[in-house]
Amino acid sequence: MKSDLENRELADLGEIDSETFRTWGHHIIDWIADYLDHPEKYPVLARVEPGAIRSQLAALPPDDPEPMSAIIDDVHKVIVPGLTHWNHPAFMAYFGTTGSAPGILGELFAAAFNVNAMLWKTSPAATELEELVLDWLRQMIGLPAGFSGIIYDTASVSTMHAIAAAREAVPGLNSRELGLSGRPDGARLRLYTSEQAHSSVEKGAITLGIGQAGVRKIPVDNEFRMQVGDLEQAIQDDLKIGWTPFCVVATVGTTSTTSIDPVPQIADICRKYNIWLHVDAAYGGAAAILPEMRWVLEGCDRADSLVVNPHKWIFTPMDLSAFYSRRMNVLKQAFSLVPEYLKTGQDASVHNLMDYGVQLGRRFRALKLWMIIRTYGRKGIAARIREQMRLAQMVSGWIDENPGFERLAPVKFSTVCFRALPGDGENADNLNERLLNAVNATGDVFLSHTRLRDKFTIRMAIGNIRTDEQVVRRAWHLVKTNLEQIRQISA
Ligand code: PLP
């Protein structure tokens, strides 16, 4: 016989009641709608010291149930002030990402369905929508029909899988079975990428046992593009001393300056030496949705694989990275491992997405991208990207006509690299670092920095759906006025 207390506790098991869920669901959606209407109410960059958030929250997990009202209260009082607002229209650091309304609704559905897209059978709609939406995006950016793909969480993970496929394709290496460590033949694999490539390329090489020694960084030209002559020379030198060149990672839209590597010439070299070509178009690939920008992916039809991140410039909430390859079979060869309990009756006629990478469980990410593309349409997405590129050109023009500033890279997409020119006795790096900190301290704009040709460089990256001309004008105004203030203080 169970005691009364035990019976009462059993009655409390299971899910919270649907009325509570509905009430708070409505409350949260209302709050989000207001938040997205005016994210600029908040300082874009969180104004908290390290540890400030944890110190306000219980260190011990609650033993007893808490009401939703108390939990949501903490979200408002503690969590929101600790956010850096990526939805803020003046978030212009790094590369922006947008929590777009259709994307948020897609996330909501995906969380509610909570399906695992590991096998076709574990949710046919998730697999088939992923295939469909990737094919839409492929058409939108103008890749040929021979490319198909898979959604990963990030470009870093996409590129890691590309490098794994490249390694799998090395004739006679058999790294899948033998691994790379302790081999008597001392497999010495070399990957090439530019000095401006994203750190994820090197991290992928580290993960896969290629090591940093297996990565050669090719110098760039005066527009930060990989120098193909140097690439070929490096390959030839390596061949002479017993390395196996196996992968080149070219970038369309590098992280610091958004430069575009000469993919057609790089593709020629890759074909000549039988090397896998992966293109990191995580940021720049989105621009190819514009007919007049298709050229940025020129030569990519000859790449073996390519990544483009809808969570950067296609207004998709974190996270969604689209990986494409003409050789998905090689990726499958590298990763497919099917234990008995994951075998299904449809294996011969469907794609089981777990076969194409490290992870088994997979979120239903395709849903949000499908909803975004349907909501805005290809034309609507293109128009937004086009407008952001116009705004970047406008900023570029202001910098070029202002003798107090210098633009440090061509503006190919929607990112502008610049610095204030130092006056007599001023240290340029120090001045620009102070300027960046002062502008960001206003809470009205968030810019980030990089270093170009050893110069401290300020980056203004326009990429949020809510950024408009007024916001950009204000950001430029803040740069100029804060520079004046710094000089007044120093005078
Ligand atoms: N590639 C490029 C060119 C990037 O700019 C970035 C990030 O900014 C990445 C890859 C990594 O992206 P993710 O955060 O999706 O891994």
XYZ file of C-alpha atoms and ligand atoms in Angstrom:
507
model
C 0.000 0.000 0.000
C 1.304 3.459 -0.927
C 1.116 6.196 1.678
C -1.040 9.263 1.054
C 2.084 11.333 0.508
C 3.388 8.882 -2.114
C 0.030 8.927 -3.883
C 0.021 12.727 -3.984
C 3.556 12.789 -5.410
C 2.594 10.272 -8.093
C -0.340 12.447 -9.081
C 2.167 15.257 -9.744
C 4.194 13.233 -12.236
C 4.115 13.910 -15.943
C 3.992 17.171 -17.891
C 2.833 20.515 -16.563
C -0.776 21.152 -17.481
C -1.589 22.572 -20.883
C -3.304 25.674 -19.468
C -0.060 26.739 -17.762
C 1.817 26.053 -20.968
C -0.668 28.030 -23.036
C -0.709 30.983 -20.645
C 3.049 31.302 -20.510
C 3.434 30.506 -24.190
C 1.228 33.483 -25.036
C 3.078 35.633 -22.534
C 6.459 34.747 -24.018
C 5.359 35.290 -27.629
C 3.917 38.684 -26.664
C 7.153 39.594 -24.928
C 9.240 38.453 -27.908
C 7.084 40.438 -30.338
C 7.667 43.612 -28.285
C 11.354 42.804 -27.936
C 11.811 42.342 -31.657
C 9.946 45.595 -32.316
C 12.445 47.496 -30.186
C 15.654 45.622 -29.412
C 17.366 49.027 -29.468
C 15.831 49.698 -26.039
C 18.742 47.662 -24.680
C 22.454 48.440 -24.825
C 23.655 46.302 -27.701
C 26.698 45.056 -25.790
C 25.982 43.563 -22.362
C 27.103 45.851 -19.535
C 28.050 43.259 -16.955
C 31.251 42.158 -15.320
C 32.381 38.522 -15.538
C 30.527 36.398 -12.981
C 27.691 38.917 -12.569
C 25.028 36.608 -13.950
C 25.959 33.477 -12.019
C 26.188 35.382 -8.773
C 22.511 36.312 -9.065
C 21.276 32.788 -9.636
C 20.879 29.836 -7.278
C 24.045 27.742 -7.165
C 22.093 24.634 -6.130
C 19.427 23.022 -8.298
C 15.941 23.407 -6.818
C 14.639 20.346 -4.995
C 11.055 21.436 -5.269
C 9.051 22.651 -8.273
C 9.116 26.382 -8.940
C 6.317 28.322 -10.588
C 6.890 29.444 -14.168
C 6.297 33.028 -13.060
C 9.426 32.911 -10.867
C 11.522 31.381 -13.644
C 10.409 33.934 -16.225
C 10.943 36.702 -13.733
C 14.604 35.671 -13.526
C 14.835 35.654 -17.303
C 13.724 39.282 -17.360
C 15.739 40.434 -14.337
C 18.965 38.474 -14.700
C 19.297 36.899 -18.129
C 18.156 39.753 -20.385
C 20.572 42.299 -18.842
C 23.353 39.782 -19.449
C 22.625 39.480 -23.153
C 24.561 41.004 -25.971
C 21.729 41.783 -28.346
C 22.490 40.214 -31.694
C 18.996 41.340 -32.759
C 19.862 44.982 -32.115
C 19.796 46.892 -35.420
C 23.201 48.381 -34.598
C 24.855 45.035 -33.930
C 27.592 45.393 -36.529
C 30.337 43.274 -35.008
C 31.783 40.015 -36.399
C 29.130 38.888 -38.887
C 25.563 39.523 -37.825
C 22.910 36.897 -37.413
C 19.202 37.572 -37.330
C 16.521 36.127 -35.102
C 13.926 36.630 -37.827
C 10.261 36.142 -37.006
C 9.703 33.173 -39.350
C 12.944 31.658 -38.079
C 11.796 31.944 -34.473
C 8.460 30.355 -35.320
C 10.281 27.564 -37.118
C 12.429 26.991 -34.024
C 9.277 26.860 -31.924
C 7.758 24.160 -34.112
C 11.030 22.248 -34.191
C 11.280 22.342 -30.401
C 7.681 21.194 -30.069
C 7.987 18.354 -32.579
C 11.321 17.436 -30.998
C 12.053 14.902 -33.707
C 15.448 13.400 -34.222
C 16.403 13.439 -37.895
C 19.064 10.750 -37.581
C 17.263 8.288 -39.878
C 14.655 8.866 -42.549
C 12.373 6.611 -40.524
C 12.828 8.585 -37.304
C 11.043 11.445 -39.020
C 10.582 11.280 -42.783
C 9.451 14.915 -42.930
C 12.662 16.126 -41.299
C 14.911 14.313 -43.759
C 12.852 15.144 -46.816
C 12.434 18.812 -45.876
C 16.187 19.061 -45.287
C 16.801 17.662 -48.768
C 14.213 19.974 -50.288
C 15.283 23.180 -48.589
C 18.936 22.508 -49.374
C 17.953 22.055 -52.986
C 16.060 25.370 -52.908
C 19.107 27.111 -51.484
C 21.337 25.411 -54.040
C 19.163 26.818 -56.818
C 19.059 30.222 -55.167
C 22.852 30.526 -55.073
C 23.283 28.984 -58.523
C 25.138 25.770 -57.732
C 24.649 23.037 -60.341
C 22.224 20.165 -59.745
C 25.080 17.730 -59.087
C 25.478 19.244 -55.618
C 23.485 17.899 -52.728
C 23.996 18.445 -49.066
C 23.337 18.221 -45.416
C 22.705 20.719 -42.650
C 25.219 20.925 -39.827
C 25.206 23.309 -36.896
C 28.080 25.579 -37.913
C 30.487 26.312 -40.746
C 33.301 25.074 -38.523
C 31.677 21.656 -38.405
C 30.851 21.756 -42.129
C 34.465 22.479 -42.979
C 35.703 19.777 -40.623
C 33.511 17.284 -42.492
C 34.829 18.575 -45.829
C 38.384 17.965 -44.666
C 37.383 14.491 -43.477
C 35.940 13.752 -46.927
C 39.113 15.081 -48.546
C 41.167 12.754 -46.350
C 38.900 9.848 -47.230
C 39.479 10.567 -50.920
C 43.275 10.244 -50.677
C 44.065 7.119 -52.724
C 45.437 4.229 -50.664
C 45.446 6.141 -47.359
C 42.578 4.243 -45.751
C 42.575 6.533 -42.740
C 39.096 5.393 -41.793
C 40.373 1.928 -40.975
C 44.007 2.521 -40.067
C 43.782 5.978 -38.551
C 46.700 8.357 -38.832
C 48.595 7.676 -35.638
C 51.435 5.200 -35.400
C 51.468 4.354 -39.097
C 54.763 2.941 -40.378
C 54.289 4.923 -43.616
C 54.006 8.210 -41.643
C 51.140 9.673 -43.675
C 52.050 13.336 -44.160
C 48.980 15.121 -45.391
C 49.017 18.763 -46.378
C 46.110 21.166 -46.561
C 46.363 24.631 -48.103
C 44.380 27.691 -47.237
C 45.063 31.406 -47.253
C 46.525 33.483 -44.456
C 43.084 35.082 -44.233
C 41.123 31.817 -43.876
C 38.912 31.314 -40.848
C 40.450 29.560 -37.852
C 37.913 26.745 -38.289
C 40.006 25.382 -41.160
C 42.975 24.870 -38.880
C 40.737 23.535 -36.114
C 39.300 20.979 -38.543
C 42.826 19.894 -39.409
C 43.701 19.608 -35.723
C 40.589 17.510 -35.065
C 41.314 15.130 -37.910
C 44.930 14.405 -37.014
C 46.333 16.510 -39.853
C 47.745 18.859 -37.250
C 48.794 22.451 -37.574
C 51.990 21.258 -39.254
C 49.787 19.837 -41.986
C 48.287 23.247 -42.789
C 50.123 25.634 -45.094
C 48.900 29.192 -45.093
C 49.279 30.710 -48.526
C 50.084 34.435 -48.726
C 47.492 36.875 -50.011
C 47.700 39.723 -52.512
C 46.971 43.394 -51.872
C 43.231 42.631 -51.820
C 43.656 39.794 -49.299
C 43.076 37.045 -51.894
C 44.997 33.800 -51.965
C 47.935 34.023 -54.395
C 47.521 31.101 -56.757
C 51.149 31.184 -57.885
C 52.242 30.659 -54.285
C 49.664 27.897 -53.882
C 51.019 25.909 -56.810
C 54.596 26.480 -55.714
C 53.778 25.223 -52.212
C 52.158 22.089 -53.628
C 55.151 21.385 -55.852
C 57.612 21.950 -53.002
C 55.629 19.616 -50.753
C 55.485 16.881 -53.369
C 59.279 17.027 -53.688
C 59.766 16.473 -49.976
C 57.247 13.670 -49.590
C 54.083 15.384 -48.380
C 50.697 14.426 -49.810
C 48.719 17.542 -50.813
C 45.106 16.519 -50.252
C 42.907 19.559 -49.674
C 42.637 23.243 -50.533
C 40.171 25.445 -48.668
C 39.364 28.626 -50.591
C 37.221 31.367 -49.084
C 34.469 33.488 -50.619
C 34.120 36.284 -48.093
C 36.962 35.991 -45.606
C 36.212 36.829 -42.014
C 38.387 39.909 -41.607
C 37.938 41.694 -44.928
C 35.401 39.588 -46.931
C 37.948 39.080 -49.693
C 37.218 36.516 -52.386
C 39.835 33.938 -53.292
C 40.222 33.273 -57.053
C 38.274 30.011 -57.023
C 38.415 29.335 -60.821
C 42.224 29.330 -60.839
C 42.369 27.413 -57.570
C 39.995 24.831 -59.075
C 42.389 24.424 -62.026
C 45.248 23.708 -59.657
C 43.172 21.267 -57.619
C 42.224 19.387 -60.760
C 45.845 19.296 -61.967
C 47.123 17.796 -58.701
C 43.995 15.798 -57.862
C 43.274 17.707 -54.646
C 39.890 18.122 -52.940
C 38.648 21.711 -53.174
C 36.431 22.974 -50.386
C 35.018 26.500 -50.562
C 34.211 28.337 -47.346
C 31.428 30.660 -48.475
C 29.966 30.775 -44.964
C 29.345 34.504 -45.232
C 29.801 35.472 -48.902
C 27.779 32.625 -50.414
C 24.524 34.332 -49.457
C 25.271 37.207 -51.821
C 25.067 34.794 -54.766
C 21.285 34.861 -54.273
C 21.462 38.228 -56.064
C 21.681 37.647 -59.822
C 24.208 40.481 -60.098
C 26.390 38.820 -57.416
C 26.338 35.278 -58.818
C 29.916 35.819 -59.943
C 31.172 35.497 -56.367
C 30.707 31.732 -56.647
C 32.380 31.526 -60.035
C 34.391 28.312 -60.233
C 32.535 26.765 -57.298
C 30.749 24.403 -59.680
C 34.131 22.650 -59.841
C 34.597 22.540 -56.065
C 34.223 19.211 -54.332
C 32.387 20.812 -51.444
C 31.155 24.180 -50.260
C 29.625 25.657 -47.134
C 27.231 28.576 -46.864
C 25.747 29.675 -43.552
C 22.116 30.783 -43.570
C 22.708 31.709 -39.923
C 25.000 34.459 -41.078
C 23.411 36.366 -43.901
C 20.156 34.587 -44.742
C 18.361 35.859 -41.648
C 18.258 32.453 -39.993
C 18.561 32.147 -36.213
C 21.540 30.210 -34.885
C 22.329 27.568 -35.870
C 22.175 26.406 -39.468
C 25.057 25.739 -41.808
C 24.442 24.314 -45.290
C 27.111 21.935 -46.534
C 27.127 20.910 -50.200
C 29.180 18.405 -52.116
C 29.298 16.825 -55.523
C 30.693 13.764 -53.767
C 28.406 12.998 -50.864
C 29.263 9.324 -51.407
C 32.812 10.044 -50.199
C 31.473 11.681 -47.054
C 29.267 8.656 -46.496
C 32.209 6.343 -47.045
C 34.113 8.286 -44.395
C 31.410 8.205 -41.735
C 28.718 5.604 -42.268
C 28.684 3.035 -39.496
C 25.344 1.316 -38.989
C 24.854 -0.841 -35.911
C 22.065 -3.390 -35.981
C 19.665 -1.277 -33.948
C 19.795 1.543 -36.504
C 19.080 -0.605 -39.565
C 15.731 0.075 -41.241
C 13.660 -1.434 -44.008
C 14.112 1.665 -46.159
C 17.910 1.883 -46.019
C 18.313 1.071 -49.704
C 15.888 3.732 -50.915
C 16.402 6.762 -48.628
C 19.143 8.942 -47.201
C 19.733 8.430 -43.519
C 21.405 11.689 -42.554
C 23.371 10.118 -39.687
C 25.501 8.468 -42.407
C 27.007 11.810 -43.424
C 28.853 12.939 -40.356
C 29.968 12.454 -36.802
C 26.693 13.028 -35.001
C 23.834 10.598 -34.701
C 21.067 12.789 -33.281
C 20.116 15.767 -35.417
C 17.817 18.714 -34.851
C 15.052 19.553 -37.326
C 16.835 22.676 -38.553
C 15.422 22.642 -42.078
C 12.024 23.778 -40.864
C 13.092 27.297 -39.924
C 14.965 27.851 -43.200
C 11.989 26.591 -45.192
C 9.715 28.992 -43.325
C 12.152 31.876 -43.845
C 12.491 31.291 -47.588
C 8.708 31.006 -47.962
C 8.036 34.090 -45.870
C 10.419 36.458 -47.654
C 10.713 34.676 -50.992
C 13.949 34.582 -52.943
C 13.330 38.134 -54.140
C 12.696 39.403 -50.618
C 15.905 37.853 -49.299
C 17.850 39.229 -52.274
C 16.381 42.714 -51.782
C 17.434 42.769 -48.122
C 20.977 41.627 -48.904
C 21.179 44.137 -51.758
C 20.119 46.973 -49.450
C 22.726 45.997 -46.868
C 25.390 46.043 -49.557
C 24.223 49.514 -50.570
C 24.537 50.698 -46.973
C 28.085 49.317 -46.800
C 28.987 51.172 -49.994
C 27.546 54.331 -48.463
C 29.796 53.961 -45.398
C 32.729 53.193 -47.648
C 32.060 56.440 -49.531
C 31.950 58.465 -46.293
C 35.284 57.009 -45.237
C 36.904 57.635 -48.604
C 35.871 61.272 -48.671
C 36.906 61.937 -45.062
C 40.626 62.825 -44.779
C 40.611 61.758 -41.126
C 39.888 58.120 -41.981
C 41.341 55.357 -44.091
C 39.585 52.349 -45.615
C 41.745 49.267 -45.279
C 40.102 46.773 -47.646
C 37.799 46.729 -50.663
C 34.114 46.486 -49.772
C 32.884 43.432 -51.643
C 29.798 42.648 -49.602
C 28.419 44.461 -46.550
C 31.472 44.775 -44.328
C 33.699 47.827 -44.103
C 37.241 47.812 -42.643
C 38.656 51.174 -41.675
C 40.620 53.156 -39.138
C 41.002 56.739 -38.004
C 44.231 58.259 -39.226
C 46.541 59.342 -36.404
C 47.460 62.978 -35.971
C 50.872 64.244 -34.896
C 52.155 62.315 -31.909
C 49.245 59.880 -31.921
C 49.744 56.133 -32.014
C 47.390 54.737 -34.658
C 46.678 51.399 -32.970
C 46.132 52.974 -29.597
C 43.881 55.651 -31.048
C 41.699 53.173 -32.916
C 41.424 50.783 -30.024
C 40.288 53.658 -27.800
C 37.873 54.763 -30.493
C 36.353 51.289 -30.802
C 35.980 50.967 -27.032
C 34.410 54.409 -26.758
C 31.904 53.742 -29.539
C 30.943 50.381 -28.054
C 30.620 51.888 -24.581
C 27.773 54.081 -25.835
C 25.618 50.956 -25.954
C 24.127 52.238 -29.195
C 26.341 50.299 -31.583
C 28.637 47.311 -31.470
C 31.585 47.180 -33.884
C 34.455 44.693 -33.749
C 38.051 44.737 -34.885
C 40.721 42.844 -36.738
C 44.355 43.412 -37.648
C 45.252 44.033 -41.279
C 48.844 44.419 -42.412
C 49.639 44.886 -38.762
C 47.199 47.774 -38.381
C 44.445 47.762 -35.756
C 41.346 47.825 -37.927
C 37.733 48.601 -37.063
C 35.090 46.453 -38.796
C 31.527 47.503 -39.469
C 29.569 44.453 -40.641
C 25.996 45.071 -41.733
C 23.937 41.898 -41.735
C 20.949 42.153 -39.454
C 17.512 42.325 -41.009
C 16.627 45.290 -38.763
C 19.566 47.485 -39.766
C 18.474 50.402 -41.917
C 20.038 53.582 -43.265
C 19.191 55.613 -40.186
C 20.979 53.103 -37.961
C 24.042 53.132 -40.189
C 24.119 56.945 -40.291
C 23.954 57.032 -36.508
C 26.778 54.488 -36.197
C 29.022 56.594 -38.428
C 28.052 59.700 -36.475
C 29.088 57.948 -33.248
C 32.444 57.008 -34.743
C 33.155 60.605 -35.738
C 31.941 62.248 -32.523
C 33.754 59.782 -30.278
C 36.956 60.407 -32.173
C 36.566 64.132 -31.551
C 35.917 63.489 -27.862
C 39.000 61.292 -27.490
C 41.093 64.024 -29.012
C 39.561 66.701 -26.773
C 40.331 64.609 -23.699
C 43.900 63.972 -24.845
C 44.539 67.626 -25.803
N 34.063 30.734 -42.164
C 34.026 32.078 -42.230
C 34.480 32.775 -43.466
C 33.562 32.799 -41.136
O 33.555 34.137 -41.177
C 33.123 32.121 -39.985
C 32.618 32.856 -38.818
O 32.488 34.041 -38.797
C 33.189 30.724 -39.973
C 33.663 30.070 -41.076
C 32.750 29.938 -38.777
O 31.374 29.991 -38.675
P 30.580 29.134 -37.584
O 30.413 30.027 -36.399
O 29.285 28.802 -38.256
O 31.387 27.936 -37.277
